[in-house]
mmCIF file of C-alpha atoms in Angstrom:
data_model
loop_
_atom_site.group_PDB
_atom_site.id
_atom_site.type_symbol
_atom_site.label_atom_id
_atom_site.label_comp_id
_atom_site.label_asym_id
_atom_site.label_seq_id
_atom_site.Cartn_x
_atom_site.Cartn_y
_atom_site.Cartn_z
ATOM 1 C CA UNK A 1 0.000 0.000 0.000
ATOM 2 C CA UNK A 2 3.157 2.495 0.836
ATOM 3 C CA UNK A 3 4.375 1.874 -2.667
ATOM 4 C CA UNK A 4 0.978 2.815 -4.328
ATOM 5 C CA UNK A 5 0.819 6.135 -2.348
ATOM 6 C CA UNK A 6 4.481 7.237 -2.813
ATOM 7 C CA UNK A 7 3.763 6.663 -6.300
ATOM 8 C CA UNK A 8 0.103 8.622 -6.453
ATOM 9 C CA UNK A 9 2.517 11.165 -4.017
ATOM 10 C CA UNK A 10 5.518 11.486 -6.733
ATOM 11 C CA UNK A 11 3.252 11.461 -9.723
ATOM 12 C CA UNK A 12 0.662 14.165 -8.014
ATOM 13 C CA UNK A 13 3.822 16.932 -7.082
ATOM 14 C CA UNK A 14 5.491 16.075 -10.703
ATOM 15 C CA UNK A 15 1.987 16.888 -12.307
ATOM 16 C CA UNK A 16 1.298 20.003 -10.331
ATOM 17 C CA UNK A 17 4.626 21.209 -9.716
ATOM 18 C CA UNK A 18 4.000 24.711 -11.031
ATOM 19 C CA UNK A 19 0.896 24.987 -9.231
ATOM 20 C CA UNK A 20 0.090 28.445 -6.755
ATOM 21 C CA UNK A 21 -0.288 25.826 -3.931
ATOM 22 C CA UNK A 22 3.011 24.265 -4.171
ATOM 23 C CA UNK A 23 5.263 26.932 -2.913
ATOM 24 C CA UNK A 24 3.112 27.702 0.362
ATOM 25 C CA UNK A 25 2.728 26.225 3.723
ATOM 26 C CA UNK A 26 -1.160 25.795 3.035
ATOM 27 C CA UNK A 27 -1.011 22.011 3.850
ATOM 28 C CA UNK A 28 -3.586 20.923 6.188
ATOM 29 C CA UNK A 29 -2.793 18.368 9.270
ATOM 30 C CA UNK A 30 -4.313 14.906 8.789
ATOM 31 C CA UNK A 31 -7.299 13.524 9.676
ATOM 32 C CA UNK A 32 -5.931 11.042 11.085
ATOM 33 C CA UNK A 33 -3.154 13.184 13.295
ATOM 34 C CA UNK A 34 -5.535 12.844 16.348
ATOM 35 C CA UNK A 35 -5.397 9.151 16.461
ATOM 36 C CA UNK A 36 -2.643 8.000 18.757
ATOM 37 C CA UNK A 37 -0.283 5.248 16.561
ATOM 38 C CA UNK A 38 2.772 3.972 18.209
ATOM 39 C CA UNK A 39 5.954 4.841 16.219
ATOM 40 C CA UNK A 40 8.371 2.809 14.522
ATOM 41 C CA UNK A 41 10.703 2.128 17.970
ATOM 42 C CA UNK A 42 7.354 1.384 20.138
ATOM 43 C CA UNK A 43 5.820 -1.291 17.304
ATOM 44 C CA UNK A 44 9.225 -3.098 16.918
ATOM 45 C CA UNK A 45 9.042 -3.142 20.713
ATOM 46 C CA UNK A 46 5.615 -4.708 20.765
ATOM 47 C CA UNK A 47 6.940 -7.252 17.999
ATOM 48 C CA UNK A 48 10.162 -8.271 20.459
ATOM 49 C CA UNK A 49 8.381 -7.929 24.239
ATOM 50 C CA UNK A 50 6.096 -11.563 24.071
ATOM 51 C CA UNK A 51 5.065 -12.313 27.680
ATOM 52 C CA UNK A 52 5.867 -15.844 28.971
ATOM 53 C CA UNK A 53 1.688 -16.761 28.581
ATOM 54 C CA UNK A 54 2.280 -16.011 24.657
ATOM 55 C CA UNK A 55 5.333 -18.345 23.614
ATOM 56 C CA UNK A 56 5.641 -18.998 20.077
ATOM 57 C CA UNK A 57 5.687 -22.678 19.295
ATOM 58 C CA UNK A 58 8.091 -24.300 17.122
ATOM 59 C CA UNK A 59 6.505 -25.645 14.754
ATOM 60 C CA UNK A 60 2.490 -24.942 14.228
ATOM 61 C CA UNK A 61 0.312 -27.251 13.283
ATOM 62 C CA UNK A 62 -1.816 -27.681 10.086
ATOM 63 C CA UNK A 63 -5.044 -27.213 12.054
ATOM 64 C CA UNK A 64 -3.877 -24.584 14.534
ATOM 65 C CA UNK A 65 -3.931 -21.377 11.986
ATOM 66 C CA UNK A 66 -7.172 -20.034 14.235
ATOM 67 C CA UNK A 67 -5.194 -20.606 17.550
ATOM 68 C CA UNK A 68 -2.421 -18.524 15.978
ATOM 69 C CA UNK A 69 -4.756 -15.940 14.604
ATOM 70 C CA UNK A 70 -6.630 -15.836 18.503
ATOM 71 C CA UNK A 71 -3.171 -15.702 20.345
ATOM 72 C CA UNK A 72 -2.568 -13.154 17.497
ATOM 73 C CA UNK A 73 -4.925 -10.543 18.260
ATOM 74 C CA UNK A 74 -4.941 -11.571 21.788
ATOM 75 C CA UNK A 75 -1.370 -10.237 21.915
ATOM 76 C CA UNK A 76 -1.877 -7.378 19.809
ATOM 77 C CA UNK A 77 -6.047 -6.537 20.303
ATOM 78 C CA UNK A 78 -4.743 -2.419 20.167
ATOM 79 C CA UNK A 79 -2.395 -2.754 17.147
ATOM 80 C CA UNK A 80 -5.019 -5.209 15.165
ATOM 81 C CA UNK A 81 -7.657 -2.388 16.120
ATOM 82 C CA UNK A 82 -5.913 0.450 15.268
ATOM 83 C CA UNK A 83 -4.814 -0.641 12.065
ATOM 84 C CA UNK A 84 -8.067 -0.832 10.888
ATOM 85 C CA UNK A 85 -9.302 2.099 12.218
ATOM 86 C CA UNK A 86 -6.985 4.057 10.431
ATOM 87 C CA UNK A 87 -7.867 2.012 6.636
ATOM 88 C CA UNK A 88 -11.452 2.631 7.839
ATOM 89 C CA UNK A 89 -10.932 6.944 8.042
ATOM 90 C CA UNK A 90 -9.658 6.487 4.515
ATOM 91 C CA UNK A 91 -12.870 4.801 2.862
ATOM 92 C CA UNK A 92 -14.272 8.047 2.418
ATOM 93 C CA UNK A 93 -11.626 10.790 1.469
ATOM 94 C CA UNK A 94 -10.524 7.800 -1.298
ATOM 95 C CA UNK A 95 -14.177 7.192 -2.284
ATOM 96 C CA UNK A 96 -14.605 10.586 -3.224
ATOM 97 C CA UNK A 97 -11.003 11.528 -4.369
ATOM 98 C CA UNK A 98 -11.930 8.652 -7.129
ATOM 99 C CA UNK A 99 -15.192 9.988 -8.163
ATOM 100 C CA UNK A 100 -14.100 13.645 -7.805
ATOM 101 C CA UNK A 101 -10.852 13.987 -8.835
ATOM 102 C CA UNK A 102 -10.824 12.626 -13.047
ATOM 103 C CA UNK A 103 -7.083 14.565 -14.023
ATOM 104 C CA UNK A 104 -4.911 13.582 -14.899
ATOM 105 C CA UNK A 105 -6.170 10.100 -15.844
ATOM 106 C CA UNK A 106 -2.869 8.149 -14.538
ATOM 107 C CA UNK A 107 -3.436 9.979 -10.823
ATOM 108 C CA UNK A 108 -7.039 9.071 -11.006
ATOM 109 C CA UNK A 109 -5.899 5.310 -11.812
ATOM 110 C CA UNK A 110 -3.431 4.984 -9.061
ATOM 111 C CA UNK A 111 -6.388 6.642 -6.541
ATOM 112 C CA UNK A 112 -8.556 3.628 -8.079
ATOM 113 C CA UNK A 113 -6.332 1.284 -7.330
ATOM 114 C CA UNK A 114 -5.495 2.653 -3.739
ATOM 115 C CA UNK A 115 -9.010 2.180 -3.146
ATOM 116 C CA UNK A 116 -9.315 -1.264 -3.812
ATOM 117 C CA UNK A 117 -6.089 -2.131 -2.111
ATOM 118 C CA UNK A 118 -7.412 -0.380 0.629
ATOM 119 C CA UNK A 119 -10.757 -1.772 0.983
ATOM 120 C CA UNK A 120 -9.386 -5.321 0.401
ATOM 121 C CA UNK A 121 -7.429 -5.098 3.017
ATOM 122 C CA UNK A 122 -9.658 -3.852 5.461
ATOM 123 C CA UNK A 123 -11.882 -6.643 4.527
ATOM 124 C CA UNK A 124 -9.479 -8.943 5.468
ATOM 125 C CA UNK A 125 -8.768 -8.106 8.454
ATOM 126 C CA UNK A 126 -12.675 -7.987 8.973
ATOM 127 C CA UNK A 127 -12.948 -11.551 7.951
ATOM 128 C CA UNK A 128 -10.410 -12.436 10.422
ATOM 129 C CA UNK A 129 -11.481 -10.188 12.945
ATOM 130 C CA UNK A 130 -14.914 -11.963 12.693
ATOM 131 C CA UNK A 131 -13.323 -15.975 12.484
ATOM 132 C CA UNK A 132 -11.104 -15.008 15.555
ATOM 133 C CA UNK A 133 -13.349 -13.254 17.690
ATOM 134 C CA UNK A 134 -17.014 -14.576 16.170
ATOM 135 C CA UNK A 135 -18.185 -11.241 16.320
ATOM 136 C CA UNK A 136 -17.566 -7.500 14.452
ATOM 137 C CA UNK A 137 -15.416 -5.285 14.919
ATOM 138 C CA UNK A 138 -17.352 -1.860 15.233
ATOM 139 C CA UNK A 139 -17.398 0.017 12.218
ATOM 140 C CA UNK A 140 -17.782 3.517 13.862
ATOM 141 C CA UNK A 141 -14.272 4.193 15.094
ATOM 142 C CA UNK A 142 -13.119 6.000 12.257
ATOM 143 C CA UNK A 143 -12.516 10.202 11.809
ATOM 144 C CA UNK A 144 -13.656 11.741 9.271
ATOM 145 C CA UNK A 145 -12.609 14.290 6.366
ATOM 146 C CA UNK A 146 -12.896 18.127 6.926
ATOM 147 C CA UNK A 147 -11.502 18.612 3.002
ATOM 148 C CA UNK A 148 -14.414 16.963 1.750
ATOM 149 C CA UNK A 149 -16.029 20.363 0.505
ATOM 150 C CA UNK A 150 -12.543 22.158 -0.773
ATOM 151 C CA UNK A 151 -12.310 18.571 -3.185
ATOM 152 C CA UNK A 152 -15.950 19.372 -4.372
ATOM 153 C CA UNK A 153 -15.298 22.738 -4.989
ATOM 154 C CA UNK A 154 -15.233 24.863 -8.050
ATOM 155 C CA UNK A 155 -11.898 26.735 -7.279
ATOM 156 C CA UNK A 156 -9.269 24.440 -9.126
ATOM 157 C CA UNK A 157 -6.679 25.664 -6.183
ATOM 158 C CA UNK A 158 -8.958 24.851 -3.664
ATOM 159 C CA UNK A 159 -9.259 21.238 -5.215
ATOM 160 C CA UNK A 160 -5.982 20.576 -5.880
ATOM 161 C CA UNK A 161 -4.827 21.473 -2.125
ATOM 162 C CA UNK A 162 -6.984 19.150 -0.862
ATOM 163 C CA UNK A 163 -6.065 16.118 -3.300
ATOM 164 C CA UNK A 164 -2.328 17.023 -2.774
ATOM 165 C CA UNK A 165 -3.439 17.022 1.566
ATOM 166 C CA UNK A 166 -4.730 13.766 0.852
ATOM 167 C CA UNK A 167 -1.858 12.440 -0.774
ATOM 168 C CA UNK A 168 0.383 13.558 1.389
ATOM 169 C CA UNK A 169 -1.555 12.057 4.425
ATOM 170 C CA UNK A 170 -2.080 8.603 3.169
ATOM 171 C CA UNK A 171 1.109 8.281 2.205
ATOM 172 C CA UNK A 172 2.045 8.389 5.893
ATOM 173 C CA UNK A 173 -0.530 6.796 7.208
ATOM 174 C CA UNK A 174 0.126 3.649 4.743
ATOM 175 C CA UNK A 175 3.280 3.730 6.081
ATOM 176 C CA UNK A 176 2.064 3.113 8.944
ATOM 177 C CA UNK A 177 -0.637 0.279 8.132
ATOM 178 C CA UNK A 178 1.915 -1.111 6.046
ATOM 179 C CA UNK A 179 4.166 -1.297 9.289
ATOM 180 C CA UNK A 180 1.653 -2.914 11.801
ATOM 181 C CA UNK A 181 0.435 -5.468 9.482
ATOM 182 C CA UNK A 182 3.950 -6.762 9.214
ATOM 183 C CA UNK A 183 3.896 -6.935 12.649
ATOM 184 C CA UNK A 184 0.594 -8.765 12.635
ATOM 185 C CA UNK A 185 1.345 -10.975 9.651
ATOM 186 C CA UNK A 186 4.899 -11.567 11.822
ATOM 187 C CA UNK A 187 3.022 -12.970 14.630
ATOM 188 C CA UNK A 188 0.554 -14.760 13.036
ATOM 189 C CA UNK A 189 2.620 -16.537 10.527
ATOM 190 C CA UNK A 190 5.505 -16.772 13.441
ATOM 191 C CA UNK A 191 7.587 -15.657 10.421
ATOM 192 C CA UNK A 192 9.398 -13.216 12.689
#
């Protein structure tokens, strides 16, 4: 996901490099800025600190993927949590940045794309949030977009602000997703 935004990122400034917007300090913080996420140090610290009631086993067996996954978010309930709550406050902003934002056709592909990545992932984790724990994960846990109206707007500026805002805010913030469900994946695969 982190490769798809750096790329919607790179290809967004090299489009709009010349743009009035680029050369000010008009960038808006994230949506996502008020959600507390562990940094890189603290979530390779929660991959290293297991507590003697969470050993890994040696060798798993064929039918014990669902005690992995259970020991899995057992261990890591907060990071397996916030992960998705941070793909779900992105549904939106992509949703509309794909039907809003048409130009140049390559950006509005790699937006597409993000999307589905996005969603696809977040479904997965739903899936296993719902075999693990037989029930779902709230859905109402996620912040919402205050750029919503410059994107709609009729002042090209205005529009491409917010798009570049969004970009730049993803981009981090897959970063981060991409981080904890390495983590994740590293505990439930015992790949580590």
């Amino acid at each position: 996901m982190s490769i798809l935004t750096s790329q919607l990122f790179r290809e967004l400034e090299a489009s709009y490099a010349n743009a009035p917007w680029h050369f000010t300090n008009e960038v808006s913080p994230c949506h996502t800025a008020s959600i507390a996420t562990p940094g890189k140090a603290q979530a390779k610290k929660m991959l290293v600190s297991r507590s003697p009631s969470f050993p890994r086993p040696k060798r798993a067996a064929t039918n014990s993927t669902m005690r992995l996954a259970k020991e899995t978010l057992r261990k890591f309930p907060e990071l397996f949590t916030l992960t998705m709550r941070i793909l779900r406050s992105w549904t939106g902003p992509l949703s509309h940045l794909v039907k809003n934002f048409k130009s140049p056709p390559s950006i509005a592909n790699r937006a597409k794309l993000l999307e589905q990545e996005s969603k696809q992932l977040l479904r997965d984790m739903e899936k296993i949030a719902g075999r693990v724990t037989h029930k779902a994960v709230p859905k109402k846990d996620f912040n919402t977009w205050p750029e919503l109206t410059s994107l709609l707007s009729t002042d090209w500026t205005a529009r491409l602000l917010a798009v570049y805002n969004l970009a730049r805010c993803i981009k981090a913030d897959a970063q981060r997703i991409d981080s904890y469900t390495k983590i994740l994946r590293c505990q439930f695969k015992e790949t580590c």
